[in-house]
Amino acid sequence: EIKMARILKFNSDKAEEVIAALHKDIEEIDHHLNHLVDYTISWYLMLKEKYGKNFVRKTQIRSFDNIEASKVVEANEKLYINREEGFIGTGMKKDEFVCNCSDIDDIIVFFKDGKYKVV
């Protein structure tokens, strides 16, 4: 048995309003989850608008010049040659050392008969 005073305190209209508000909140959250990128962008724009005046930018926005990799790459390989067998490469440690080079360098080898090969 439920006491009569308890039943009278329960306001069904107010409860239905609360339930309707909760359903509306759930729909709004579902919309935000389905459009997460747009929601995130609008969130950060709101933060910028709200707090941006109080915090001055400490970094600079600028573009970089084009950097040629061949000019800044480190000479991290050692070039070796085996003249008897005609091989040249970086993994032949027991053969004759030629020079330091990088792994993006191209090597031109000239043969005695005038032919050449790019390695």
Short mmCIF file of N, CA and C in Angstrom, two decimals:
data_model
loop_
_atom_site.label_atom_id
_atom_site.label_comp_id
_atom_site.label_asym_id
_atom_site.label_seq_id
_atom_site.Cartn_x
_atom_site.Cartn_y
_atom_site.Cartn_z
N GLU A 1 0.82 -1.19 0.00
CA GLU A 1 0.00 0.00 0.00
C GLU A 1 0.86 1.25 0.00
N ILE A 2 0.54 2.18 -0.85
CA ILE A 2 1.23 3.46 -0.90
C ILE A 2 0.38 4.47 -0.15
N LYS A 3 1.04 5.23 0.70
CA LYS A 3 0.31 6.21 1.49
C LYS A 3 -0.24 7.30 0.58
N MET A 4 -1.38 7.84 0.95
CA MET A 4 -2.06 8.85 0.16
C MET A 4 -1.23 10.13 0.05
N ALA A 5 -0.51 10.52 1.07
CA ALA A 5 0.29 11.75 1.04
C ALA A 5 1.41 11.63 0.00
N ARG A 6 1.97 10.44 -0.09
CA ARG A 6 3.04 10.22 -1.06
C ARG A 6 2.51 10.30 -2.49
N ILE A 7 1.34 9.78 -2.72
CA ILE A 7 0.73 9.83 -4.04
C ILE A 7 0.41 11.27 -4.42
N LEU A 8 -0.04 12.05 -3.49
CA LEU A 8 -0.40 13.43 -3.76
C LEU A 8 0.84 14.28 -4.06
N LYS A 9 1.98 13.94 -3.43
CA LYS A 9 3.21 14.70 -3.67
C LYS A 9 3.75 14.47 -5.08
N PHE A 10 3.44 13.33 -5.64
CA PHE A 10 3.95 13.00 -6.97
C PHE A 10 3.20 13.82 -8.00
N ASN A 11 3.93 14.59 -8.76
CA ASN A 11 3.33 15.44 -9.78
C ASN A 11 3.66 14.83 -11.14
N SER A 12 2.68 14.23 -11.77
CA SER A 12 2.93 13.54 -13.04
C SER A 12 3.28 14.52 -14.17
N ASP A 13 2.71 15.70 -14.15
CA ASP A 13 3.02 16.68 -15.20
C ASP A 13 4.49 17.10 -15.14
N LYS A 14 4.97 17.32 -13.94
CA LYS A 14 6.38 17.72 -13.78
C LYS A 14 7.30 16.58 -14.21
N ALA A 15 6.93 15.35 -13.87
CA ALA A 15 7.73 14.19 -14.26
C ALA A 15 7.78 14.05 -15.78
N GLU A 16 6.67 14.28 -16.46
CA GLU A 16 6.64 14.19 -17.92
C GLU A 16 7.50 15.28 -18.56
N GLU A 17 7.52 16.47 -17.96
CA GLU A 17 8.38 17.55 -18.46
C GLU A 17 9.85 17.17 -18.33
N VAL A 18 10.21 16.58 -17.20
CA VAL A 18 11.60 16.15 -16.99
C VAL A 18 11.99 15.08 -18.00
N ILE A 19 11.09 14.13 -18.22
CA ILE A 19 11.36 13.05 -19.18
C ILE A 19 11.50 13.62 -20.59
N ALA A 20 10.64 14.56 -20.96
CA ALA A 20 10.72 15.18 -22.29
C ALA A 20 12.04 15.94 -22.45
N ALA A 21 12.47 16.64 -21.40
CA ALA A 21 13.74 17.37 -21.46
C ALA A 21 14.91 16.40 -21.61
N LEU A 22 14.84 15.27 -20.92
CA LEU A 22 15.90 14.25 -21.05
C LEU A 22 15.94 13.68 -22.46
N HIS A 23 14.78 13.41 -23.05
CA HIS A 23 14.74 12.91 -24.43
C HIS A 23 15.33 13.93 -25.40
N LYS A 24 15.02 15.21 -25.17
CA LYS A 24 15.57 16.26 -26.03
C LYS A 24 17.10 16.31 -25.91
N ASP A 25 17.61 16.20 -24.68
CA ASP A 25 19.06 16.19 -24.46
C ASP A 25 19.71 14.99 -25.15
N ILE A 26 19.06 13.84 -25.08
CA ILE A 26 19.60 12.63 -25.71
C ILE A 26 19.65 12.80 -27.23
N GLU A 27 18.61 13.38 -27.82
CA GLU A 27 18.60 13.63 -29.27
C GLU A 27 19.72 14.59 -29.66
N GLU A 28 19.93 15.62 -28.86
CA GLU A 28 20.99 16.59 -29.15
C GLU A 28 22.37 15.93 -29.07
N ILE A 29 22.58 15.10 -28.07
CA ILE A 29 23.86 14.40 -27.92
C ILE A 29 24.07 13.42 -29.08
N ASP A 30 23.02 12.71 -29.48
CA ASP A 30 23.13 11.81 -30.64
C ASP A 30 23.50 12.58 -31.90
N HIS A 31 22.91 13.76 -32.08
CA HIS A 31 23.25 14.59 -33.24
C HIS A 31 24.72 15.00 -33.19
N HIS A 32 25.20 15.39 -32.01
CA HIS A 32 26.61 15.79 -31.88
C HIS A 32 27.54 14.61 -32.16
N LEU A 33 27.17 13.42 -31.71
CA LEU A 33 28.01 12.24 -31.96
C LEU A 33 28.02 11.87 -33.44
N ASN A 34 26.89 12.06 -34.11
CA ASN A 34 26.83 11.74 -35.54
C ASN A 34 27.55 12.78 -36.40
N HIS A 35 27.74 13.97 -35.88
CA HIS A 35 28.44 15.06 -36.58
C HIS A 35 29.60 15.54 -35.71
N LEU A 36 30.47 14.62 -35.35
CA LEU A 36 31.51 14.90 -34.37
C LEU A 36 32.52 15.94 -34.84
N VAL A 37 32.89 15.91 -36.11
CA VAL A 37 33.87 16.88 -36.63
C VAL A 37 33.29 18.29 -36.57
N ASP A 38 32.06 18.45 -37.04
CA ASP A 38 31.42 19.77 -37.00
C ASP A 38 31.26 20.26 -35.57
N TYR A 39 30.88 19.35 -34.68
CA TYR A 39 30.71 19.72 -33.27
C TYR A 39 32.04 20.16 -32.66
N THR A 40 33.11 19.44 -32.98
CA THR A 40 34.43 19.78 -32.43
C THR A 40 34.89 21.14 -32.94
N ILE A 41 34.69 21.40 -34.22
CA ILE A 41 35.09 22.70 -34.78
C ILE A 41 34.31 23.82 -34.12
N SER A 42 33.00 23.64 -33.97
CA SER A 42 32.20 24.70 -33.33
C SER A 42 32.59 24.88 -31.87
N TRP A 43 32.98 23.80 -31.20
CA TRP A 43 33.42 23.89 -29.80
C TRP A 43 34.69 24.75 -29.69
N TYR A 44 35.66 24.49 -30.55
CA TYR A 44 36.90 25.27 -30.50
C TYR A 44 36.68 26.72 -30.95
N LEU A 45 35.78 26.94 -31.89
CA LEU A 45 35.46 28.32 -32.27
C LEU A 45 34.81 29.07 -31.10
N MET A 46 33.96 28.37 -30.36
CA MET A 46 33.34 28.97 -29.18
C MET A 46 34.40 29.30 -28.13
N LEU A 47 35.36 28.40 -27.92
CA LEU A 47 36.43 28.66 -26.96
C LEU A 47 37.26 29.86 -27.39
N LYS A 48 37.56 29.95 -28.68
CA LYS A 48 38.34 31.07 -29.20
C LYS A 48 37.59 32.38 -29.02
N GLU A 49 36.29 32.36 -29.31
CA GLU A 49 35.50 33.58 -29.16
C GLU A 49 35.37 33.99 -27.70
N LYS A 50 35.23 33.00 -26.83
CA LYS A 50 35.00 33.28 -25.41
C LYS A 50 36.27 33.71 -24.69
N TYR A 51 37.38 33.02 -24.96
CA TYR A 51 38.61 33.26 -24.21
C TYR A 51 39.73 33.89 -25.03
N GLY A 52 39.56 34.01 -26.34
CA GLY A 52 40.63 34.47 -27.21
C GLY A 52 41.11 35.87 -26.91
N LYS A 53 40.23 36.73 -26.44
CA LYS A 53 40.62 38.12 -26.14
C LYS A 53 41.59 38.19 -24.97
N ASN A 54 41.49 37.24 -24.05
CA ASN A 54 42.30 37.28 -22.83
C ASN A 54 43.68 36.66 -23.00
N PHE A 55 43.88 35.89 -24.05
CA PHE A 55 45.14 35.18 -24.24
C PHE A 55 45.74 35.56 -25.59
N VAL A 56 46.84 36.27 -25.56
CA VAL A 56 47.51 36.71 -26.78
C VAL A 56 48.30 35.53 -27.35
N ARG A 57 48.33 35.43 -28.67
CA ARG A 57 49.08 34.35 -29.33
C ARG A 57 50.57 34.52 -29.07
N LYS A 58 51.23 33.42 -28.69
CA LYS A 58 52.66 33.46 -28.39
C LYS A 58 53.51 32.86 -29.51
N THR A 59 52.87 32.26 -30.49
CA THR A 59 53.61 31.66 -31.61
C THR A 59 53.36 32.47 -32.87
N GLN A 60 54.18 32.21 -33.88
CA GLN A 60 54.05 32.91 -35.15
C GLN A 60 53.59 31.93 -36.22
N ILE A 61 52.75 32.42 -37.10
CA ILE A 61 52.33 31.63 -38.25
C ILE A 61 53.14 32.11 -39.45
N ARG A 62 53.89 31.20 -40.04
CA ARG A 62 54.67 31.55 -41.22
C ARG A 62 54.87 30.31 -42.07
N SER A 63 55.20 30.53 -43.32
CA SER A 63 55.41 29.40 -44.22
C SER A 63 56.89 29.08 -44.28
N PHE A 64 57.18 27.84 -44.59
CA PHE A 64 58.55 27.39 -44.71
C PHE A 64 58.99 27.43 -46.17
N ASP A 65 60.28 27.67 -46.37
CA ASP A 65 60.83 27.59 -47.71
C ASP A 65 60.95 26.12 -48.09
N ASN A 66 61.00 25.86 -49.39
CA ASN A 66 61.21 24.48 -49.84
C ASN A 66 62.62 24.05 -49.47
N ILE A 67 62.73 22.87 -48.90
CA ILE A 67 64.02 22.35 -48.47
C ILE A 67 64.37 21.17 -49.38
N GLU A 68 65.55 21.24 -49.97
CA GLU A 68 66.01 20.13 -50.80
C GLU A 68 66.68 19.10 -49.90
N ALA A 69 66.17 17.88 -49.95
CA ALA A 69 66.67 16.83 -49.07
C ALA A 69 68.14 16.54 -49.32
N SER A 70 68.59 16.65 -50.56
CA SER A 70 69.98 16.32 -50.87
C SER A 70 70.96 17.29 -50.22
N LYS A 71 70.50 18.52 -49.90
CA LYS A 71 71.40 19.50 -49.29
C LYS A 71 71.52 19.33 -47.78
N VAL A 72 70.54 18.71 -47.16
CA VAL A 72 70.55 18.61 -45.70
C VAL A 72 70.70 17.19 -45.18
N VAL A 73 70.73 16.22 -46.08
CA VAL A 73 70.81 14.83 -45.62
C VAL A 73 72.21 14.53 -45.11
N GLU A 74 72.29 13.66 -44.12
CA GLU A 74 73.56 13.30 -43.51
C GLU A 74 74.23 12.18 -44.31
N ALA A 75 75.55 12.25 -44.40
CA ALA A 75 76.30 11.18 -45.07
C ALA A 75 76.41 10.02 -44.09
N ASN A 76 75.43 9.13 -44.13
CA ASN A 76 75.33 8.06 -43.15
C ASN A 76 75.74 6.69 -43.68
N GLU A 77 76.23 6.62 -44.90
CA GLU A 77 76.66 5.35 -45.49
C GLU A 77 78.11 5.45 -45.93
N LYS A 78 78.77 4.31 -46.00
CA LYS A 78 80.14 4.23 -46.51
C LYS A 78 80.10 3.42 -47.80
N LEU A 79 80.71 3.97 -48.84
CA LEU A 79 80.70 3.34 -50.16
C LEU A 79 81.98 2.53 -50.34
N TYR A 80 81.83 1.27 -50.77
CA TYR A 80 82.96 0.38 -50.99
C TYR A 80 82.94 -0.12 -52.43
N ILE A 81 84.14 -0.53 -52.91
CA ILE A 81 84.25 -1.04 -54.28
C ILE A 81 85.10 -2.31 -54.28
N ASN A 82 84.69 -3.26 -55.09
CA ASN A 82 85.48 -4.46 -55.35
C ASN A 82 85.83 -4.41 -56.83
N ARG A 83 87.06 -3.97 -57.12
CA ARG A 83 87.48 -3.75 -58.50
C ARG A 83 87.61 -5.05 -59.28
N GLU A 84 88.00 -6.13 -58.62
CA GLU A 84 88.20 -7.40 -59.32
C GLU A 84 86.88 -7.96 -59.86
N GLU A 85 85.84 -7.92 -59.04
CA GLU A 85 84.56 -8.50 -59.44
C GLU A 85 83.62 -7.46 -60.04
N GLY A 86 83.95 -6.16 -59.91
CA GLY A 86 83.13 -5.11 -60.50
C GLY A 86 81.90 -4.73 -59.70
N PHE A 87 81.97 -4.90 -58.39
CA PHE A 87 80.83 -4.55 -57.54
C PHE A 87 81.11 -3.27 -56.77
N ILE A 88 80.06 -2.47 -56.56
CA ILE A 88 80.16 -1.27 -55.74
C ILE A 88 78.91 -1.23 -54.87
N GLY A 89 79.08 -0.86 -53.60
CA GLY A 89 77.92 -0.81 -52.71
C GLY A 89 78.30 -0.42 -51.30
N THR A 90 77.31 -0.41 -50.43
CA THR A 90 77.53 0.04 -49.05
C THR A 90 77.68 -1.12 -48.07
N GLY A 91 77.38 -2.32 -48.47
CA GLY A 91 77.43 -3.45 -47.55
C GLY A 91 78.68 -4.30 -47.68
N MET A 92 79.69 -3.84 -48.40
CA MET A 92 80.88 -4.65 -48.66
C MET A 92 82.04 -4.14 -47.82
N LYS A 93 82.01 -4.38 -46.53
CA LYS A 93 82.96 -3.81 -45.58
C LYS A 93 84.40 -4.30 -45.79
N LYS A 94 84.58 -5.47 -46.36
CA LYS A 94 85.93 -6.02 -46.51
C LYS A 94 86.65 -5.48 -47.74
N ASP A 95 85.92 -4.77 -48.61
CA ASP A 95 86.51 -4.26 -49.84
C ASP A 95 87.05 -2.84 -49.65
N GLU A 96 87.51 -2.22 -50.72
CA GLU A 96 88.17 -0.91 -50.68
C GLU A 96 87.15 0.21 -50.42
N PHE A 97 87.43 1.04 -49.40
CA PHE A 97 86.58 2.18 -49.06
C PHE A 97 86.76 3.28 -50.10
N VAL A 98 85.64 3.86 -50.58
CA VAL A 98 85.70 4.92 -51.58
C VAL A 98 85.41 6.27 -50.93
N CYS A 99 84.24 6.41 -50.31
CA CYS A 99 83.86 7.69 -49.69
C CYS A 99 82.63 7.51 -48.80
N ASN A 100 82.33 8.56 -48.06
CA ASN A 100 81.08 8.61 -47.30
C ASN A 100 79.99 9.18 -48.21
N CYS A 101 78.79 8.66 -48.09
CA CYS A 101 77.67 9.15 -48.89
C CYS A 101 76.38 8.97 -48.10
N SER A 102 75.29 9.46 -48.65
CA SER A 102 73.99 9.26 -48.00
C SER A 102 73.23 8.18 -48.77
N ASP A 103 72.14 7.74 -48.18
CA ASP A 103 71.38 6.68 -48.83
C ASP A 103 70.52 7.19 -49.99
N ILE A 104 70.51 8.51 -50.24
CA ILE A 104 69.76 9.02 -51.40
C ILE A 104 70.69 9.48 -52.52
N ASP A 105 72.00 9.37 -52.32
CA ASP A 105 72.95 9.78 -53.36
C ASP A 105 72.93 8.79 -54.52
N ASP A 106 73.18 9.32 -55.73
CA ASP A 106 73.37 8.50 -56.92
C ASP A 106 74.86 8.50 -57.24
N ILE A 107 75.39 7.32 -57.55
CA ILE A 107 76.81 7.17 -57.86
C ILE A 107 76.94 6.84 -59.34
N ILE A 108 77.83 7.56 -60.04
CA ILE A 108 78.09 7.29 -61.46
C ILE A 108 79.44 6.58 -61.55
N VAL A 109 79.43 5.40 -62.15
CA VAL A 109 80.65 4.61 -62.32
C VAL A 109 81.01 4.62 -63.80
N PHE A 110 82.26 5.05 -64.12
CA PHE A 110 82.74 5.05 -65.49
C PHE A 110 83.70 3.88 -65.68
N PHE A 111 83.50 3.11 -66.74
CA PHE A 111 84.36 1.97 -67.04
C PHE A 111 85.44 2.39 -68.02
N LYS A 112 86.49 1.57 -68.13
CA LYS A 112 87.62 1.89 -69.01
C LYS A 112 87.20 1.97 -70.47
N ASP A 113 86.18 1.21 -70.86
CA ASP A 113 85.76 1.23 -72.26
C ASP A 113 84.82 2.39 -72.58
N GLY A 114 84.59 3.31 -71.63
CA GLY A 114 83.77 4.50 -71.87
C GLY A 114 82.32 4.36 -71.43
N LYS A 115 81.90 3.18 -71.06
CA LYS A 115 80.53 2.99 -70.59
C LYS A 115 80.42 3.53 -69.16
N TYR A 116 79.21 3.84 -68.78
CA TYR A 116 78.99 4.30 -67.41
C TYR A 116 77.73 3.65 -66.86
N LYS A 117 77.62 3.68 -65.54
CA LYS A 117 76.47 3.08 -64.88
C LYS A 117 76.10 3.96 -63.69
N VAL A 118 74.83 4.25 -63.52
CA VAL A 118 74.36 5.03 -62.37
C VAL A 118 73.83 4.05 -61.34
N VAL A 119 74.40 4.14 -60.14
CA VAL A 119 74.03 3.21 -59.06
C VAL A 119 73.36 4.00 -57.96
#
